Coordinates of C-alpha atoms in Angstrom, one line a residue:
Chain X
M1 CA -1.5 5.2 -6.3
P2 CA -1.1 8.0 -3.7
T3 CA 1.6 10.5 -4.2
L4 CA 4.0 11.3 -1.4
D5 CA 5.9 14.6 -1.5
F6 CA 9.2 14.7 0.4
T7 CA 12.4 16.6 0.8
K8 CA 15.8 15.0 1.2
G9 CA 18.3 16.6 3.6
H10 CA 21.4 16.0 5.6
G11 CA 23.3 17.2 8.6
T12 CA 27.0 16.4 8.3
E13 CA 26.0 13.7 5.9
N14 CA 23.6 12.0 8.2
D15 CA 20.7 12.0 5.8
F16 CA 16.9 11.9 6.1
V17 CA 13.7 11.8 4.1
M18 CA 11.6 14.6 5.4
L19 CA 7.8 14.5 5.2
M20 CA 5.4 17.3 6.0
D21 CA 2.3 15.9 7.6
E22 CA 1.0 18.7 9.9
F23 CA -2.4 17.1 10.6
G24 CA -1.3 13.5 10.8
S25 CA -3.0 12.3 7.7
T26 CA -0.1 10.0 6.6
P27 CA 1.1 7.9 9.5
L28 CA 4.3 6.1 8.8
T29 CA 4.6 2.3 8.8
A30 CA 7.7 0.2 9.0
P31 CA 7.4 -1.1 5.4
L32 CA 7.1 2.4 4.1
V33 CA 10.1 3.6 6.1
R34 CA 12.2 0.7 4.9
F35 CA 11.2 1.3 1.3
L36 CA 11.9 5.1 1.6
C37 CA 15.3 4.4 3.1
D38 CA 16.4 1.7 0.6
R39 CA 19.3 3.4 -1.2
R40 CA 18.8 1.5 -4.4
A41 CA 15.2 0.5 -4.8
G42 CA 13.7 3.4 -2.8
V43 CA 14.9 7.0 -2.0
G44 CA 17.8 6.2 0.3
A45 CA 18.4 7.7 3.7
D46 CA 19.6 6.9 7.3
G47 CA 16.1 7.6 8.6
V48 CA 12.7 9.2 7.9
I49 CA 11.4 12.3 9.8
R50 CA 7.7 13.1 9.7
V51 CA 6.8 16.6 10.8
V52 CA 3.5 16.6 12.6
R53 CA 1.7 18.7 15.2
A54 CA 1.7 17.1 18.7
Q55 CA -2.1 16.8 18.7
A56 CA -1.9 14.5 15.7
I57 CA 0.4 11.9 17.2
E58 CA 0.0 9.8 20.3
A59 CA 3.6 10.4 21.5
G60 CA 2.8 14.2 21.6
A61 CA -0.2 13.8 23.9
H62 CA 1.6 15.6 26.9
L63 CA 2.6 18.6 24.8
P64 CA 0.7 21.8 23.9
P65 CA -1.4 20.6 20.9
D66 CA 0.2 22.8 18.3
T67 CA 3.8 22.0 19.2
W68 CA 5.8 20.7 16.2
F69 CA 6.7 17.1 16.8
M70 CA 9.6 15.2 15.2
D71 CA 8.4 11.7 14.4
Y72 CA 11.7 10.0 13.7
W73 CA 12.2 6.4 12.3
N74 CA 15.4 4.5 11.7
S75 CA 16.1 3.0 8.3
D76 CA 15.2 -0.5 9.5
G77 CA 11.7 0.6 10.3
S78 CA 12.1 0.9 14.1
L79 CA 11.2 4.0 16.1
S80 CA 13.9 6.2 17.6
Q81 CA 13.7 8.7 20.4
M82 CA 15.8 11.5 19.0
C83 CA 18.6 12.2 16.5
G84 CA 20.7 15.3 16.9
N85 CA 21.7 15.6 13.3
G86 CA 18.2 14.9 12.3
A87 CA 16.9 17.6 14.6
R88 CA 18.9 20.2 12.7
V89 CA 17.4 19.1 9.4
F90 CA 14.0 19.1 11.0
G91 CA 14.7 22.7 11.8
A92 CA 15.7 23.7 8.3
F93 CA 12.6 21.9 7.0
L94 CA 10.3 23.7 9.5
E95 CA 11.6 27.0 8.3
A96 CA 11.4 26.2 4.6
R97 CA 8.1 24.3 4.5
A98 CA 6.1 25.8 7.3
G99 CA 7.6 29.3 7.6
V100 CA 8.4 28.7 11.3
D101 CA 10.7 31.3 12.9
L102 CA 13.4 29.4 14.9
S103 CA 15.7 32.4 15.3
R104 CA 14.8 32.8 19.0
G105 CA 14.5 29.1 19.8
L106 CA 11.4 26.9 19.7
L107 CA 10.3 24.0 21.9
V108 CA 9.7 21.0 19.7
G109 CA 8.5 17.5 20.7
T110 CA 10.5 14.3 20.2
R111 CA 10.0 10.8 21.6
G112 CA 13.1 11.6 23.8
G113 CA 11.3 14.6 25.3
A114 CA 10.9 18.3 24.5
R115 CA 14.0 20.0 23.0
T116 CA 14.8 23.6 22.1
L117 CA 15.7 24.1 18.4
T118 CA 17.3 27.4 17.4
A119 CA 18.3 28.7 13.9
L120 CA 21.7 30.3 14.2
G121 CA 21.8 31.7 10.6
G122 CA 23.8 30.7 7.7
G123 CA 22.2 27.2 7.5
R124 CA 23.3 26.4 11.1
Y125 CA 21.0 25.1 13.9
S126 CA 21.4 24.2 17.5
V127 CA 19.4 21.6 19.5
T128 CA 19.5 20.9 23.2
M129 CA 20.5 17.3 23.8
G130 CA 19.8 17.0 27.5
P131 CA 22.4 16.2 30.1
C132 CA 25.5 14.0 29.6
T133 CA 26.0 11.5 32.4
I134 CA 29.6 10.6 33.0
G135 CA 31.2 8.1 35.4
D136 CA 33.3 9.0 38.4
D137 CA 36.6 7.8 37.0
D138 CA 38.6 9.0 34.0
F139 CA 38.4 5.5 32.5
D140 CA 36.1 2.7 33.3
A141 CA 36.3 0.3 30.3
M142 CA 38.7 -1.2 27.8
V143 CA 38.2 -1.2 24.0
S144 CA 39.8 -3.3 21.3
A145 CA 39.3 -2.5 17.7
G146 CA 40.7 -3.5 14.3
G147 CA 44.0 -1.7 13.5
L148 CA 44.5 -0.6 17.2
H149 CA 47.2 -2.3 19.3
P150 CA 47.1 -2.8 22.2
S151 CA 43.6 -2.2 23.5
R152 CA 42.9 1.2 25.1
P153 CA 41.1 2.5 28.2
A154 CA 37.7 4.2 27.6
L155 CA 35.3 6.4 29.4
S156 CA 31.5 5.7 29.6
V157 CA 29.2 8.6 28.8
D158 CA 25.4 8.4 28.6
V159 CA 23.7 10.9 26.3
G160 CA 20.3 9.2 26.5
N161 CA 22.2 6.3 24.8
P162 CA 25.4 4.6 25.9
H163 CA 28.8 5.6 24.6
R164 CA 32.4 4.5 25.2
V165 CA 35.0 7.2 24.3
V166 CA 38.6 6.2 23.6
A167 CA 41.4 8.8 23.3
L168 CA 44.0 8.2 20.7
A169 CA 47.4 9.9 20.5
T170 CA 47.7 10.8 16.8
L171 CA 45.6 11.2 13.6
D172 CA 47.6 8.4 12.1
E173 CA 46.2 6.1 14.8
L174 CA 42.7 7.4 14.1
D175 CA 43.2 6.8 10.3
A176 CA 44.5 3.3 10.8
L177 CA 41.4 2.1 12.6
D178 CA 39.4 -0.6 10.9
L179 CA 35.8 0.0 12.0
S180 CA 34.3 -2.4 9.5
R181 CA 34.1 -4.7 12.5
E182 CA 32.5 -3.8 15.8
P183 CA 35.0 -2.8 18.5
S184 CA 34.9 -5.0 21.5
V185 CA 34.2 -3.4 24.9
E186 CA 35.1 -4.8 28.4
P187 CA 33.1 -5.0 30.6
S188 CA 30.5 -5.7 27.9
P189 CA 27.7 -3.1 27.8
P190 CA 24.3 -5.0 28.3
D191 CA 22.7 -3.4 25.3
G192 CA 25.8 -2.6 23.4
A193 CA 27.3 0.9 23.0
N194 CA 28.4 3.4 20.4
V195 CA 32.2 3.6 20.5
E196 CA 34.0 6.9 19.7
F197 CA 37.7 7.3 19.0
V198 CA 39.0 10.9 19.4
V199 CA 42.2 12.8 18.9
A200 CA 42.7 16.2 20.5
L201 CA 43.7 18.9 18.0
G202 CA 44.3 21.8 20.5
E203 CA 42.6 24.9 21.8
D204 CA 42.2 28.4 20.5
A205 CA 44.2 31.3 21.9
S206 CA 41.6 32.1 24.5
G207 CA 41.6 28.6 25.8
E208 CA 37.8 28.7 25.7
R209 CA 37.3 26.6 22.6
G210 CA 38.9 23.3 21.8
R211 CA 39.0 21.1 18.7
V212 CA 39.0 17.4 18.2
R213 CA 38.6 14.8 15.5
M214 CA 36.6 11.6 15.9
R215 CA 35.4 8.5 14.3
V216 CA 32.5 6.4 15.5
H217 CA 31.1 2.9 15.4
E218 CA 27.3 3.0 16.1
R219 CA 25.8 -0.1 17.5
G220 CA 23.6 -1.7 14.9
S221 CA 24.8 0.7 12.1
G222 CA 28.6 0.3 11.9
E223 CA 30.8 3.2 11.1
T224 CA 28.8 6.3 10.2
R225 CA 29.7 9.7 8.8
S226 CA 28.4 11.5 11.8
C227 CA 26.8 10.8 15.2
G228 CA 25.3 13.7 17.1
T229 CA 25.1 12.1 20.6
G230 CA 28.6 10.7 19.9
A231 CA 30.0 14.2 19.3
C232 CA 28.4 15.2 22.6
A233 CA 29.9 12.2 24.4
V234 CA 33.3 13.0 23.0
A235 CA 33.2 16.6 24.1
A236 CA 32.1 15.6 27.6
A237 CA 34.9 13.0 27.8
V238 CA 37.6 15.3 26.5
A239 CA 36.6 18.1 28.8
R240 CA 36.7 15.7 31.7
W241 CA 40.2 14.5 30.8
A242 CA 41.4 18.1 30.3
G243 CA 40.4 18.8 33.9
A244 CA 39.4 22.1 35.6
G245 CA 39.5 25.1 33.3
A246 CA 39.0 23.0 30.2
P247 CA 37.1 24.6 27.3
R248 CA 33.3 24.1 27.4
V249 CA 33.0 24.6 23.7
W250 CA 34.3 21.9 21.3
D251 CA 34.5 21.8 17.6
V252 CA 34.2 18.2 16.7
E253 CA 35.4 17.0 13.3
V254 CA 33.5 14.0 12.1
P255 CA 33.9 12.3 8.7
G256 CA 30.9 14.1 7.3
G257 CA 31.8 17.6 8.5
V258 CA 32.2 19.6 11.7
V259 CA 29.7 20.1 14.6
T260 CA 30.1 22.2 17.7
V261 CA 29.2 21.0 21.2
R262 CA 28.5 23.4 24.0
L263 CA 28.7 21.9 27.5
E264 CA 26.3 23.9 29.7
P265 CA 25.3 23.2 33.2
G266 CA 22.7 20.4 33.1
D267 CA 22.4 20.4 29.3
V268 CA 24.5 19.9 26.1
L269 CA 23.9 21.9 22.9
L270 CA 24.7 20.4 19.6
E271 CA 25.3 23.0 16.8
G272 CA 25.9 22.3 13.1
P273 CA 24.8 22.7 9.5
A274 CA 21.6 21.3 8.0
I275 CA 21.1 21.2 4.2
L276 CA 17.9 20.6 2.3
V277 CA 19.2 19.1 -0.9
W278 CA 16.2 18.4 -3.1
N279 CA 12.5 17.8 -3.3
G280 CA 10.8 14.7 -4.7
S281 CA 7.5 12.9 -5.2
I282 CA 6.8 9.2 -5.3
E283 CA 3.8 7.2 -6.1
T284 CA 3.7 4.3 -3.7
H285 CA 1.4 1.7 -2.5
V286 CA 3.9 0.5 0.1
G287 CA 2.9 0.7 3.7
L288 CA 0.5 3.7 3.4
S289 CA -2.4 1.5 4.5
G290 CA -0.5 0.0 7.4
E291 CA 0.3 -3.4 6.0
Chain L
M1 CA 20.1 28.6 -8.9
P2 CA 19.1 26.5 -11.9
T3 CA 16.6 23.7 -11.2
L4 CA 17.3 20.2 -12.5
D5 CA 14.4 17.8 -12.9
F6 CA 15.2 14.2 -12.7
T7 CA 13.8 10.7 -12.3
K8 CA 15.3 7.9 -10.2
G9 CA 15.0 4.4 -11.5
H10 CA 16.6 1.0 -11.2
G11 CA 17.1 -2.3 -13.0
T12 CA 17.6 -5.2 -10.6
E13 CA 18.8 -2.6 -8.1
N14 CA 21.4 -1.1 -10.3
D15 CA 20.2 2.5 -9.9
F16 CA 20.4 5.6 -12.0
V17 CA 19.5 9.3 -12.0
M18 CA 17.7 9.9 -15.3
L19 CA 17.8 13.3 -16.9
M20 CA 15.7 14.3 -20.0
D21 CA 17.8 16.7 -22.2
E22 CA 16.5 16.2 -25.7
F23 CA 18.2 19.2 -27.2
G24 CA 21.4 19.0 -25.3
S25 CA 21.0 22.2 -23.2
T26 CA 22.4 20.6 -20.0
P27 CA 25.6 18.8 -20.7
L28 CA 26.9 16.8 -17.8
T29 CA 30.1 17.5 -16.0
A30 CA 32.1 15.2 -13.7
P31 CA 31.5 17.4 -10.6
L32 CA 27.7 17.4 -11.3
V33 CA 27.7 13.6 -11.8
R34 CA 29.6 13.0 -8.6
F35 CA 27.3 15.2 -6.7
L36 CA 24.1 13.6 -8.1
C37 CA 25.5 10.1 -7.3
D38 CA 26.6 10.9 -3.8
R39 CA 24.3 8.7 -1.6
R40 CA 24.3 11.1 1.4
A41 CA 25.0 14.6 0.2
G42 CA 23.4 14.3 -3.2
V43 CA 20.7 12.1 -4.8
G44 CA 22.5 8.8 -4.8
A45 CA 22.9 6.4 -7.7
D46 CA 25.4 4.0 -9.4
G47 CA 25.4 6.3 -12.4
V48 CA 23.7 9.2 -14.3
I49 CA 22.0 8.7 -17.7
R50 CA 21.2 11.8 -19.8
V51 CA 18.7 11.3 -22.6
V52 CA 19.6 13.4 -25.6
R53 CA 19.1 13.3 -29.4
A54 CA 22.2 12.1 -31.3
Q55 CA 22.5 15.5 -33.1
A56 CA 23.0 17.2 -29.7
I57 CA 26.0 15.1 -28.5
E58 CA 29.4 14.7 -30.2
A59 CA 29.4 10.9 -29.6
G60 CA 26.2 10.7 -31.7
A61 CA 27.7 12.3 -34.8
H62 CA 27.6 9.1 -36.8
L63 CA 24.0 8.4 -36.1
P64 CA 20.8 9.7 -37.7
P65 CA 20.3 13.0 -36.0
D66 CA 17.1 12.3 -34.2
T67 CA 18.3 9.0 -32.8
W68 CA 17.8 8.8 -29.0
F69 CA 21.2 8.6 -27.3
M70 CA 22.1 7.2 -23.9
D71 CA 24.8 9.5 -22.3
Y72 CA 25.9 7.3 -19.5
W73 CA 28.3 8.4 -16.7
N74 CA 29.7 6.4 -13.8
S75 CA 29.2 7.6 -10.2
D76 CA 32.9 8.6 -10.1
G77 CA 32.3 11.1 -12.9
S78 CA 34.0 9.0 -15.6
L79 CA 32.3 8.2 -18.9
S80 CA 31.1 4.7 -19.7
Q81 CA 30.3 3.0 -23.0
M82 CA 27.2 1.1 -22.1
C83 CA 25.3 -0.4 -19.2
G84 CA 22.8 -3.2 -19.8
N85 CA 20.8 -2.6 -16.6
G86 CA 20.9 1.2 -17.3
A87 CA 19.7 0.6 -20.9
R88 CA 16.4 -0.9 -19.6
V89 CA 15.8 2.0 -17.3
F90 CA 16.6 4.3 -20.3
G91 CA 13.9 2.5 -22.1
A92 CA 11.3 2.9 -19.4
F93 CA 12.2 6.6 -19.2
L94 CA 11.9 7.1 -22.9
E95 CA 8.4 5.6 -22.8
A96 CA 7.3 7.6 -19.8
R97 CA 8.8 11.0 -20.5
A98 CA 9.0 11.1 -24.3
G99 CA 6.1 8.8 -25.3
V100 CA 8.5 6.7 -27.4
D101 CA 7.0 3.4 -28.6
L102 CA 9.6 0.7 -27.9
S103 CA 7.2 -2.3 -28.5
R104 CA 8.7 -3.2 -31.9
G105 CA 12.3 -2.4 -31.0
L106 CA 14.2 0.9 -31.5
L107 CA 17.8 1.6 -32.4
V108 CA 19.4 3.8 -29.8
G109 CA 22.9 5.3 -29.6
T110 CA 25.4 4.6 -26.9
R111 CA 29.2 5.2 -26.6
G112 CA 29.5 1.4 -27.1
G113 CA 27.7 1.5 -30.4
A114 CA 24.1 1.4 -31.6
R115 CA 21.8 -1.1 -29.7
T116 CA 18.2 -2.3 -30.2
L117 CA 16.0 -1.6 -27.2
T118 CA 12.6 -3.3 -27.0
A119 CA 9.7 -3.1 -24.5
L120 CA 8.4 -6.5 -23.7
G121 CA 5.5 -5.4 -21.6
G122 CA 4.9 -5.7 -17.9
G123 CA 7.8 -3.3 -17.2
R124 CA 10.3 -5.6 -18.9
Y125 CA 12.8 -4.6 -21.6
S126 CA 15.5 -6.2 -23.7
V127 CA 18.6 -4.7 -25.1
T128 CA 21.2 -6.1 -27.5
M129 CA 24.6 -6.4 -25.9
G130 CA 26.7 -7.3 -28.9
P131 CA 28.7 -10.5 -29.3
C132 CA 30.3 -12.4 -26.4
T133 CA 33.8 -13.5 -27.2
I134 CA 35.0 -16.6 -25.4
G135 CA 38.3 -18.5 -25.3
D136 CA 39.0 -21.9 -26.9
D137 CA 39.4 -23.8 -23.7
D138 CA 36.8 -24.5 -21.0
F139 CA 39.1 -22.9 -18.5
D140 CA 41.9 -20.5 -19.0
A141 CA 42.5 -18.8 -15.6
M142 CA 42.5 -19.5 -11.8
V143 CA 40.6 -17.4 -9.3
S144 CA 41.1 -17.1 -5.5
A145 CA 38.5 -15.4 -3.4
G146 CA 37.7 -14.9 0.3
G147 CA 35.8 -17.8 1.7
L148 CA 36.7 -20.1 -1.3
H149 CA 39.2 -22.9 -0.7
P150 CA 41.0 -24.0 -2.8
S151 CA 41.2 -21.6 -5.8
R152 CA 39.1 -22.6 -8.8
P153 CA 39.5 -22.6 -12.6
A154 CA 37.8 -19.8 -14.5
L155 CA 36.8 -19.0 -18.1
S156 CA 37.5 -15.7 -19.7
V157 CA 34.6 -14.0 -21.5
D158 CA 34.6 -10.6 -23.2
V159 CA 31.3 -8.7 -23.5
G160 CA 32.9 -5.5 -24.5
N161 CA 34.5 -5.6 -21.1
P162 CA 36.6 -8.5 -19.5
H163 CA 35.1 -11.2 -17.3
R164 CA 36.3 -14.3 -15.5
V165 CA 33.5 -16.8 -14.7
V166 CA 34.0 -19.4 -12.0
A167 CA 31.6 -22.4 -11.5
L168 CA 30.8 -23.3 -7.9
A169 CA 29.2 -26.6 -6.9
T170 CA 26.6 -25.4 -4.3
L171 CA 24.6 -22.4 -3.1
D172 CA 26.4 -22.8 0.2
E173 CA 29.7 -22.2 -1.5
L174 CA 28.2 -19.2 -3.2
D175 CA 26.8 -17.8 0.0
A176 CA 30.1 -18.3 1.8
L177 CA 32.1 -16.1 -0.5
D178 CA 33.5 -12.9 1.0
L179 CA 33.6 -10.4 -1.9
S180 CA 34.4 -7.5 0.3
R181 CA 37.9 -8.0 -1.1
E182 CA 38.8 -8.2 -4.7
P183 CA 39.3 -11.8 -6.0
S184 CA 42.7 -12.5 -7.4
V185 CA 43.0 -13.8 -10.9
E186 CA 45.9 -15.7 -12.5
P187 CA 47.2 -14.8 -15.1
S188 CA 46.5 -11.3 -14.0
P189 CA 44.3 -9.4 -16.5
P190 CA 46.1 -6.3 -17.7
D191 CA 43.2 -3.9 -17.0
G192 CA 41.5 -6.0 -14.3
A193 CA 38.3 -8.0 -14.8
N194 CA 34.9 -8.5 -13.4
V195 CA 34.7 -11.9 -11.6
E196 CA 31.5 -13.9 -11.6
F197 CA 30.7 -16.9 -9.4
V198 CA 27.9 -19.1 -10.6
V199 CA 25.9 -22.1 -9.5
A200 CA 23.8 -24.1 -12.0
L201 CA 20.2 -24.5 -10.8
G202 CA 18.9 -26.8 -13.6
E203 CA 16.9 -26.6 -16.8
D204 CA 13.2 -26.6 -17.5
A205 CA 11.4 -29.7 -18.8
S206 CA 12.0 -28.7 -22.5
G207 CA 15.7 -28.4 -21.9
E208 CA 15.6 -25.0 -23.7
R209 CA 15.8 -22.7 -20.7
G210 CA 18.3 -23.0 -17.9
R211 CA 18.6 -21.2 -14.5
V212 CA 21.7 -20.1 -12.6
R213 CA 22.5 -18.0 -9.6
M214 CA 25.5 -15.7 -9.5
R215 CA 27.4 -13.1 -7.5
V216 CA 29.8 -10.6 -9.0
H217 CA 32.8 -8.5 -8.0
E218 CA 33.0 -5.6 -10.5
R219 CA 36.4 -4.1 -11.0
G220 CA 36.5 -0.7 -9.4
S221 CA 33.1 -1.1 -7.7
G222 CA 33.3 -4.2 -5.5
E223 CA 30.4 -6.5 -5.1
T224 CA 27.3 -5.2 -6.8
R225 CA 23.6 -6.1 -6.8
S226 CA 23.6 -6.7 -10.5
C227 CA 25.8 -6.6 -13.5
G228 CA 24.3 -6.8 -17.0
T229 CA 27.5 -7.8 -18.9
G230 CA 28.3 -10.2 -16.0
A231 CA 25.0 -12.0 -16.5
C232 CA 25.7 -12.3 -20.2
A233 CA 29.2 -13.6 -19.5
V234 CA 27.8 -16.2 -17.1
A235 CA 25.2 -17.4 -19.5
A236 CA 27.9 -17.8 -22.3
A237 CA 30.2 -19.7 -19.9
V238 CA 27.5 -22.0 -18.5
A239 CA 26.3 -22.8 -22.1
R240 CA 29.9 -23.5 -23.1
W241 CA 30.4 -25.9 -20.2
A242 CA 27.1 -27.6 -20.8
G243 CA 28.2 -28.5 -24.3
A244 CA 26.2 -29.1 -27.5
G245 CA 22.4 -28.9 -27.1
A246 CA 22.7 -26.7 -24.0
P247 CA 19.9 -24.1 -23.5
R248 CA 20.4 -20.8 -25.3
V249 CA 18.1 -19.0 -22.8
W250 CA 19.2 -18.5 -19.2
D251 CA 17.4 -17.0 -16.3
V252 CA 20.2 -15.5 -14.1
E253 CA 19.5 -14.8 -10.5
V254 CA 21.5 -11.8 -9.2
P255 CA 21.3 -10.4 -5.7
G256 CA 19.0 -7.6 -7.0
G257 CA 16.6 -9.8 -8.9
V258 CA 16.5 -11.9 -12.0
V259 CA 17.5 -11.1 -15.6
T260 CA 17.2 -13.3 -18.7
V261 CA 20.0 -13.8 -21.2
R262 CA 19.3 -15.0 -24.8
L263 CA 22.4 -16.3 -26.6
E264 CA 21.8 -15.7 -30.3
P265 CA 24.2 -16.1 -33.2
G266 CA 26.5 -13.1 -33.1
D267 CA 24.5 -11.2 -30.4
V268 CA 23.4 -11.6 -26.9
L269 CA 20.1 -10.2 -25.6
L270 CA 19.7 -9.1 -22.0
E271 CA 16.1 -9.0 -20.7
G272 CA 14.8 -7.8 -17.3
P273 CA 12.8 -5.3 -15.4
A274 CA 13.1 -1.6 -15.2
I275 CA 11.4 0.5 -12.5
L276 CA 11.0 4.3 -12.4
V277 CA 10.7 4.9 -8.7
W278 CA 10.2 8.6 -8.2
N279 CA 10.7 12.1 -9.6
G280 CA 12.7 14.9 -8.1
S281 CA 14.0 18.4 -8.6
I282 CA 17.1 19.9 -7.3
E283 CA 18.5 23.4 -7.2
T284 CA 22.2 23.2 -7.9
H285 CA 25.1 25.3 -8.8
V286 CA 27.4 22.3 -9.0
G287 CA 29.0 21.5 -12.3
L288 CA 26.3 23.1 -14.5
S289 CA 28.7 25.6 -15.8
G290 CA 31.4 23.1 -16.5
E291 CA 33.7 23.9 -13.5

């Protein structure tokens, strides 16, 4: 049976199986991805990231051929455009396995478009997430959730995927949420939405940096330990609600750690840790031949 | 940082990190076990099994010094006496990593006492589980559970740990159970109990082999994919209810696969598959120095 070498890593406990496949000799298949992500019978992860040069993958056809491309798959075997937490782990893996220098930023390919990935030192990375699109009003939806009474107003934010952000008054309210069931949103988003609940924790002395704590229910996944686009949506919503002169830098506490969001004109940067935990090898006949 | 080599394996989707430590040079610590079992920040498993010679572990002091000993730890860092599904994976690991011949049965040490482990071929293993102790009456408790109305009578079975077995009439009833909450048992077991729900699926033409399907709520763990002692308790209960002449061999369908229980005089044998999925190595400073 062929042997597959991999590395397991995580960013704020959003975890990935990383595969180095520079020349595209090991294309992924949905059965292989599902097997690798199976937390009991396989390796276990939220997703698989194959690292490949743009010239070796169809989705990279529009990029310079030697661009590093992030071939990201969800645990259910579906393709995904991008994943902010995954992009940081992709960065750590590029440094460790391919000796790539990310200290001055590198353009990398994703199905969601080209992004700039930068190593900040100390195991931290930043990735450009593209623009956040936000509605005209402070609130444009209502959200109901387990443990939350009554329902609350929410703000719609698009970060390539749809979010509804709800402000709560206290950490007790945040802790009391039951996100084992999907929150209900009115009006109902046509393709569903990730729903974030956020509590403001204050600003630093300079007033240039704020801090919040959030929990998130991701459509299709339930409550998760971290959601990169969700953190960006939360920072954009909180900055909007705080009005003119609000901080543009937000430290966002998620259940799996802390990420930092920088709101820049026309782009949002997501910063945070990435950890490569261990290396493994597996002999598998699952999905390598495309069944 | 020291490097730890390990193998990940599972028995009917009850999964373990396996460590070979013949001479006892790498004692486990609770922080290391918790780290290894963490499904996002670590490797991910239900437990850790260290393979060591009896002479190199205090719990093996009463055994012949070169006896192989199964040093089993739960994912929360606590010690456990034995684990039937884990014992099969321990067997597969002994064969693969130490070249041990298990085809004619081998006495191995556990904190729950010495057991006989036998390779049956085809990736299947059997392990002696000790005697099942069962009450005098067909039913001696009542169980209430989510999705089950009204509450049902149950039979207490001890397999080294306490069980309450509930017979259901149909697979629809079994499927409708909500085991996300702990079933309630009357009278309340002093240290809690594992609760099994079982549906009889019939006997083969010879009448010597029966088949059942079960689900289980394990105390402290919630619903699990498989429970070795639970399968034994279920077989003992179903055989009791079926009366004289009932099969002594039961194929028990659990969510993670099928195990076979043989009810023998004074002992119960648990048979089933064990799979070594992959090998890994991790550099860790967690818990190796006993902090």
